[in-house]
Amino acid sequence: MRTIKINNENTIEKVKNYPVGEYIYADQENKEKIFEVYSGDMAAGMIDTLSTMYKLAKAELRNYFTLEEVWCIVRAFHSTSYEPSEFKPKDILIIGIENCFIYEPHDELSQVGINTVIEKIKTLSQFQCHTLLMMYFEFRNNNFGFEIPYNEIKRVFMIEE
C-alpha cells in the first residue's frame, strides 16, 4: 500500500470519484474508512495512468509538427502558465498562437503560417493538446537561457527531419 498525503479537499474528491476497478465500495458504511486506507494507492494509480497516457499521446505526436511549427508554439508560450481547469487545452493553444502573431514581431523561423499550425492543432484531441503543452513545459524547464537549442526542441517534440 502506497502512502500519499492529500490535504486539498478538491483533490480528495477527485481521487474518490476517479473510476478504479480494484476498490469497490461494497460496504457503503465503511466507504470513508476504505478510502482512507487505499487513497494513497488510488492517487498513485491516477498518477501512473496520467504518466502512461502522456507517453502514449506524446508518441502519437511524433513528427506531427515541423521544427518551424513547434517554434511557433514555443514562441507563443514563452511566458505563459497553464491551468487546464480554466480553459480547454486546444483553446489555450489556438488563442496563444493567434495572440503571439497578432501582437509580436515574427522572426525568420516562425514565418511558417500560423493557419497551418492552428489547423493541425484543431485535428488533435484535448488530451493531445494537453500533451503538446506539457511537451512545451518539458522543453522550457530545461532552462537554456538565451540560447535556442534546436536539437533539444527536436528531441522533446520528437521531430526527426
PDB file of C-alpha atoms in Angstrom:
ATOM      1  CA  MET A   1       0.000   0.000   0.000  1.00  0.00           C
ATOM      2  CA  ARG A   2       1.399   3.407  -1.045  1.00  0.00           C
ATOM      3  CA  THR A   3       1.011   6.364   1.255  1.00  0.00           C
ATOM      4  CA  ILE A   4       0.307   9.778  -0.215  1.00  0.00           C
ATOM      5  CA  LYS A   5      -0.903  12.611   1.986  1.00  0.00           C
ATOM      6  CA  ILE A   6      -3.709  14.557   0.320  1.00  0.00           C
ATOM      7  CA  ASN A   7      -4.576  17.854   2.000  1.00  0.00           C
ATOM      8  CA  ASN A   8      -6.706  19.580  -0.633  1.00  0.00           C
ATOM      9  CA  GLU A   9     -10.459  18.826  -0.439  1.00  0.00           C
ATOM     10  CA  ASN A  10     -10.931  19.184  -4.214  1.00  0.00           C
ATOM     11  CA  THR A  11      -8.126  16.680  -4.820  1.00  0.00           C
ATOM     12  CA  ILE A  12      -9.606  14.263  -2.284  1.00  0.00           C
ATOM     13  CA  GLU A  13     -12.944  14.394  -4.124  1.00  0.00           C
ATOM     14  CA  LYS A  14     -11.226  13.838  -7.479  1.00  0.00           C
ATOM     15  CA  VAL A  15      -9.409  10.789  -6.120  1.00  0.00           C
ATOM     16  CA  LYS A  16     -12.619   9.452  -4.542  1.00  0.00           C
ATOM     17  CA  ASN A  17     -14.528   9.877  -7.801  1.00  0.00           C
ATOM     18  CA  TYR A  18     -11.814   8.503 -10.096  1.00  0.00           C
ATOM     19  CA  PRO A  19     -13.076   5.273 -11.714  1.00  0.00           C
ATOM     20  CA  VAL A  20     -10.924   2.400 -10.492  1.00  0.00           C
ATOM     21  CA  GLY A  21     -11.881  -1.228 -10.522  1.00  0.00           C
ATOM     22  CA  GLU A  22      -9.960  -2.591  -7.559  1.00  0.00           C
ATOM     23  CA  TYR A  23     -11.589  -0.533  -4.836  1.00  0.00           C
ATOM     24  CA  ILE A  24     -15.271  -1.334  -4.896  1.00  0.00           C
ATOM     25  CA  TYR A  25     -17.150   0.252  -2.059  1.00  0.00           C
ATOM     26  CA  ALA A  26     -19.446  -2.700  -1.365  1.00  0.00           C
ATOM     27  CA  ASP A  27     -19.831  -1.602   2.226  1.00  0.00           C
ATOM     28  CA  GLN A  28     -21.219   1.936   1.981  1.00  0.00           C
ATOM     29  CA  GLU A  29     -20.990   2.389   5.750  1.00  0.00           C
ATOM     30  CA  ASN A  30     -17.230   1.953   5.638  1.00  0.00           C
ATOM     31  CA  LYS A  31     -16.657   3.859   2.398  1.00  0.00           C
ATOM     32  CA  GLU A  32     -14.687   6.634   4.165  1.00  0.00           C
ATOM     33  CA  LYS A  33     -12.544   4.125   6.080  1.00  0.00           C
ATOM     34  CA  ILE A  34     -11.825   2.160   2.909  1.00  0.00           C
ATOM     35  CA  PHE A  35     -10.885   5.371   1.107  1.00  0.00           C
ATOM     36  CA  GLU A  36      -8.622   6.393   3.979  1.00  0.00           C
ATOM     37  CA  VAL A  37      -6.761   3.074   3.752  1.00  0.00           C
ATOM     38  CA  TYR A  38      -6.482   2.966  -0.047  1.00  0.00           C
ATOM     39  CA  SER A  39      -6.360   6.666  -1.002  1.00  0.00           C
ATOM     40  CA  GLY A  40      -2.588   6.559  -1.488  1.00  0.00           C
ATOM     41  CA  ASP A  41      -2.848   3.617  -3.871  1.00  0.00           C
ATOM     42  CA  MET A  42      -5.723   5.289  -5.705  1.00  0.00           C
ATOM     43  CA  ALA A  43      -3.841   8.588  -6.099  1.00  0.00           C
ATOM     44  CA  ALA A  44      -0.696   6.736  -7.189  1.00  0.00           C
ATOM     45  CA  GLY A  45      -2.795   4.854  -9.750  1.00  0.00           C
ATOM     46  CA  MET A  46      -4.095   8.154 -11.123  1.00  0.00           C
ATOM     47  CA  ILE A  47      -0.534   9.459 -11.434  1.00  0.00           C
ATOM     48  CA  ASP A  48       0.633   6.231 -13.104  1.00  0.00           C
ATOM     49  CA  THR A  49      -2.289   6.410 -15.551  1.00  0.00           C
ATOM     50  CA  LEU A  50      -1.579  10.057 -16.390  1.00  0.00           C
ATOM     51  CA  SER A  51       2.115   9.305 -16.928  1.00  0.00           C
ATOM     52  CA  THR A  52       1.326   6.357 -19.212  1.00  0.00           C
ATOM     53  CA  MET A  53      -1.236   8.329 -21.198  1.00  0.00           C
ATOM     54  CA  TYR A  54       1.231  11.221 -21.570  1.00  0.00           C
ATOM     55  CA  LYS A  55       3.833   8.856 -23.055  1.00  0.00           C
ATOM     56  CA  LEU A  56       1.263   7.334 -25.422  1.00  0.00           C
ATOM     57  CA  ALA A  57      -0.056  10.721 -26.579  1.00  0.00           C
ATOM     58  CA  LYS A  58       3.492  12.028 -26.977  1.00  0.00           C
ATOM     59  CA  ALA A  59       4.284   9.070 -29.234  1.00  0.00           C
ATOM     60  CA  GLU A  60       1.185   9.898 -31.322  1.00  0.00           C
ATOM     61  CA  LEU A  61       2.627  13.388 -31.886  1.00  0.00           C
ATOM     62  CA  ARG A  62       5.975  12.087 -33.183  1.00  0.00           C
ATOM     63  CA  ASN A  63       6.828  14.009 -36.385  1.00  0.00           C
ATOM     64  CA  TYR A  64       3.372  15.598 -36.423  1.00  0.00           C
ATOM     65  CA  PHE A  65       4.851  19.095 -36.371  1.00  0.00           C
ATOM     66  CA  THR A  66       7.856  20.510 -38.194  1.00  0.00           C
ATOM     67  CA  LEU A  67      10.601  22.384 -36.354  1.00  0.00           C
ATOM     68  CA  GLU A  68       9.183  25.675 -37.657  1.00  0.00           C
ATOM     69  CA  GLU A  69       5.689  24.822 -36.424  1.00  0.00           C
ATOM     70  CA  VAL A  70       6.958  23.838 -32.986  1.00  0.00           C
ATOM     71  CA  TRP A  71       8.985  27.038 -32.885  1.00  0.00           C
ATOM     72  CA  CYS A  72       5.698  28.952 -33.306  1.00  0.00           C
ATOM     73  CA  ILE A  73       4.303  27.108 -30.298  1.00  0.00           C
ATOM     74  CA  VAL A  74       7.456  27.707 -28.250  1.00  0.00           C
ATOM     75  CA  ARG A  75       7.379  31.424 -29.084  1.00  0.00           C
ATOM     76  CA  ALA A  76       3.678  31.689 -28.296  1.00  0.00           C
ATOM     77  CA  PHE A  77       4.060  30.201 -24.819  1.00  0.00           C
ATOM     78  CA  HIS A  78       7.458  31.537 -23.732  1.00  0.00           C
ATOM     79  CA  SER A  79       5.989  33.342 -20.699  1.00  0.00           C
ATOM     80  CA  THR A  80       2.706  31.524 -20.185  1.00  0.00           C
ATOM     81  CA  SER A  81       1.431  29.420 -17.338  1.00  0.00           C
ATOM     82  CA  TYR A  82      -1.064  26.648 -17.929  1.00  0.00           C
ATOM     83  CA  GLU A  83      -4.082  25.679 -15.843  1.00  0.00           C
ATOM     84  CA  PRO A  84      -6.260  23.175 -17.731  1.00  0.00           C
ATOM     85  CA  SER A  85      -9.193  23.554 -15.347  1.00  0.00           C
ATOM     86  CA  GLU A  86      -9.818  27.119 -16.565  1.00  0.00           C
ATOM     87  CA  PHE A  87      -9.682  26.642 -20.358  1.00  0.00           C
ATOM     88  CA  LYS A  88      -9.570  23.691 -22.696  1.00  0.00           C
ATOM     89  CA  PRO A  89      -6.027  22.860 -23.838  1.00  0.00           C
ATOM     90  CA  LYS A  90      -6.954  23.209 -27.530  1.00  0.00           C
ATOM     91  CA  ASP A  91      -8.372  26.698 -26.912  1.00  0.00           C
ATOM     92  CA  ILE A  92      -5.281  27.717 -24.942  1.00  0.00           C
ATOM     93  CA  LEU A  93      -3.026  26.646 -27.819  1.00  0.00           C
ATOM     94  CA  ILE A  94      -5.046  28.358 -30.530  1.00  0.00           C
ATOM     95  CA  ILE A  95      -5.565  31.605 -28.626  1.00  0.00           C
ATOM     96  CA  GLY A  96      -1.914  31.698 -27.539  1.00  0.00           C
ATOM     97  CA  ILE A  97      -0.633  31.249 -31.085  1.00  0.00           C
ATOM     98  CA  GLU A  98      -3.081  33.750 -32.580  1.00  0.00           C
ATOM     99  CA  ASN A  99      -2.208  36.355 -29.921  1.00  0.00           C
ATOM    100  CA  CYS A 100       1.512  35.843 -30.374  1.00  0.00           C
ATOM    101  CA  PHE A 101       1.342  36.529 -34.070  1.00  0.00           C
ATOM    102  CA  ILE A 102      -1.011  39.478 -33.747  1.00  0.00           C
ATOM    103  CA  TYR A 103       0.950  41.296 -31.057  1.00  0.00           C
ATOM    104  CA  GLU A 104       4.570  40.217 -31.505  1.00  0.00           C
ATOM    105  CA  PRO A 105       7.038  40.606 -34.361  1.00  0.00           C
ATOM    106  CA  HIS A 106       7.917  37.479 -36.315  1.00  0.00           C
ATOM    107  CA  ASP A 107      11.380  36.044 -36.704  1.00  0.00           C
ATOM    108  CA  GLU A 108      12.675  34.119 -39.686  1.00  0.00           C
ATOM    109  CA  LEU A 109      11.989  30.659 -38.232  1.00  0.00           C
ATOM    110  CA  SER A 110       8.385  31.472 -37.306  1.00  0.00           C
ATOM    111  CA  GLN A 111       7.363  32.625 -40.775  1.00  0.00           C
ATOM    112  CA  VAL A 112       5.514  29.347 -41.207  1.00  0.00           C
ATOM    113  CA  GLY A 113       1.837  30.170 -41.499  1.00  0.00           C
ATOM    114  CA  ILE A 114       0.019  30.201 -38.205  1.00  0.00           C
ATOM    115  CA  ASN A 115      -3.018  28.849 -40.030  1.00  0.00           C
ATOM    116  CA  THR A 116      -1.076  25.652 -40.753  1.00  0.00           C
ATOM    117  CA  VAL A 117      -0.191  25.229 -37.078  1.00  0.00           C
ATOM    118  CA  ILE A 118      -3.706  26.065 -35.929  1.00  0.00           C
ATOM    119  CA  GLU A 119      -5.300  23.666 -38.442  1.00  0.00           C
ATOM    120  CA  LYS A 120      -3.040  20.875 -37.184  1.00  0.00           C
ATOM    121  CA  ILE A 121      -3.953  21.687 -33.587  1.00  0.00           C
ATOM    122  CA  LYS A 122      -7.656  21.599 -34.454  1.00  0.00           C
ATOM    123  CA  THR A 123      -7.283  17.951 -35.526  1.00  0.00           C
ATOM    124  CA  LEU A 124      -5.832  16.949 -32.152  1.00  0.00           C
ATOM    125  CA  SER A 125      -7.812  15.637 -29.187  1.00  0.00           C
ATOM    126  CA  GLN A 126      -7.930  17.683 -25.991  1.00  0.00           C
ATOM    127  CA  PHE A 127      -5.502  15.232 -24.360  1.00  0.00           C
ATOM    128  CA  GLN A 128      -3.077  15.501 -27.280  1.00  0.00           C
ATOM    129  CA  CYS A 129      -3.251  19.301 -26.910  1.00  0.00           C
ATOM    130  CA  HIS A 130      -2.597  18.947 -23.182  1.00  0.00           C
ATOM    131  CA  THR A 131       0.349  16.707 -24.034  1.00  0.00           C
ATOM    132  CA  LEU A 132       1.671  19.276 -26.509  1.00  0.00           C
ATOM    133  CA  LEU A 133       1.562  21.919 -23.776  1.00  0.00           C
ATOM    134  CA  MET A 134       3.317  19.550 -21.359  1.00  0.00           C
ATOM    135  CA  MET A 135       5.989  18.916 -24.009  1.00  0.00           C
ATOM    136  CA  TYR A 136       6.488  22.674 -24.202  1.00  0.00           C
ATOM    137  CA  PHE A 137       6.947  22.882 -20.419  1.00  0.00           C
ATOM    138  CA  GLU A 138       9.286  19.866 -20.536  1.00  0.00           C
ATOM    139  CA  PHE A 139      11.374  21.830 -23.032  1.00  0.00           C
ATOM    140  CA  ARG A 140      11.129  25.132 -21.160  1.00  0.00           C
ATOM    141  CA  ASN A 141      12.010  23.645 -17.774  1.00  0.00           C
ATOM    142  CA  ASN A 142      15.442  22.720 -19.111  1.00  0.00           C
ATOM    143  CA  ASN A 143      16.290  26.440 -18.748  1.00  0.00           C
ATOM    144  CA  PHE A 144      18.575  27.176 -21.684  1.00  0.00           C
ATOM    145  CA  GLY A 145      18.782  30.901 -21.068  1.00  0.00           C
ATOM    146  CA  PHE A 146      19.012  32.922 -24.271  1.00  0.00           C
ATOM    147  CA  GLU A 147      20.237  30.061 -26.447  1.00  0.00           C
ATOM    148  CA  ILE A 148      17.770  28.357 -28.744  1.00  0.00           C
ATOM    149  CA  PRO A 149      18.723  24.682 -28.635  1.00  0.00           C
ATOM    150  CA  TYR A 150      17.041  23.399 -31.780  1.00  0.00           C
ATOM    151  CA  ASN A 151      18.350  19.883 -31.083  1.00  0.00           C
ATOM    152  CA  GLU A 152      16.547  19.942 -27.731  1.00  0.00           C
ATOM    153  CA  ILE A 153      13.338  21.150 -29.395  1.00  0.00           C
ATOM    154  CA  LYS A 154      13.620  18.255 -31.839  1.00  0.00           C
ATOM    155  CA  ARG A 155      14.286  15.788 -29.011  1.00  0.00           C
ATOM    156  CA  VAL A 156      11.392  16.876 -26.783  1.00  0.00           C
ATOM    157  CA  PHE A 157       8.892  17.265 -29.630  1.00  0.00           C
ATOM    158  CA  MET A 158      10.204  14.126 -31.352  1.00  0.00           C
ATOM    159  CA  ILE A 159      10.950  15.720 -34.720  1.00  0.00           C
ATOM    160  CA  GLU A 160      13.044  13.533 -36.995  1.00  0.00           C
ATOM    161  CA  GLU A 161      13.918  15.509 -40.091  1.00  0.00           C
TER     162      GLU A 161
END
